[in-house]
C-alpha angles and dihedrals in degrees: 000000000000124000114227127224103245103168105045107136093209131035108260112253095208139057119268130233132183139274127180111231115186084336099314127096121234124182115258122180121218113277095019123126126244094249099043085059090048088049101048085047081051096240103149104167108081121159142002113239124229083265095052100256122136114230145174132220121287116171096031085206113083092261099105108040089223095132112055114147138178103259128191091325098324133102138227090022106172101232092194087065095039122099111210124245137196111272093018116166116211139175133200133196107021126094109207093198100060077033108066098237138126 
């Protein structure tokens, strides 16, 4: 089932496609960012920190490291500086590193 944007300010201009986010898909438009995507699906936890702590974004802009999410088989991804794509795989509240994964 697709999760539809719901906070979005404006109307979106371009067609919509789909990313999978922790299994589910969420609508994402072209050029968009990660987290603006997450955001506008009102997901707000995002990540663990290296100290366990959930936490959300705060800058928006690549500077405090407080989205890092786990992108298309990669780890510590800042959502926030990636742009999203058809067919993306994110996950949110893990840290691979304190974790133990790969």
């Amino acid at each position: 089932m697709l999760k539809i944007r719901k906070q979005d300010i404006t109307s979106a201009v371009d067609k919509p496609f789909s990313i999978r986010v922790d299994g589910r898909a969420i609508e994402a438009i072209e050029g968009e960012s990660v987290l603006s995507a997450l955001l506008a699906a009102n997901i707000r936890q995002l990540m663990k920190n290296d100290y366990g702590t959930e936490s959300g974004a705060y800058c928006g802009m690549g500077v405090c490291h407080c989205c890092l999410l786990h992108i298309d088989g990669k780890h510590k991804q800042r959502a926030c500086q990636t742009v999203v794509k058809p067919d993306m795989n994110i996950s949110t509240g893990h840290n691979y590193v304190i974790e133990g994964g790969e």
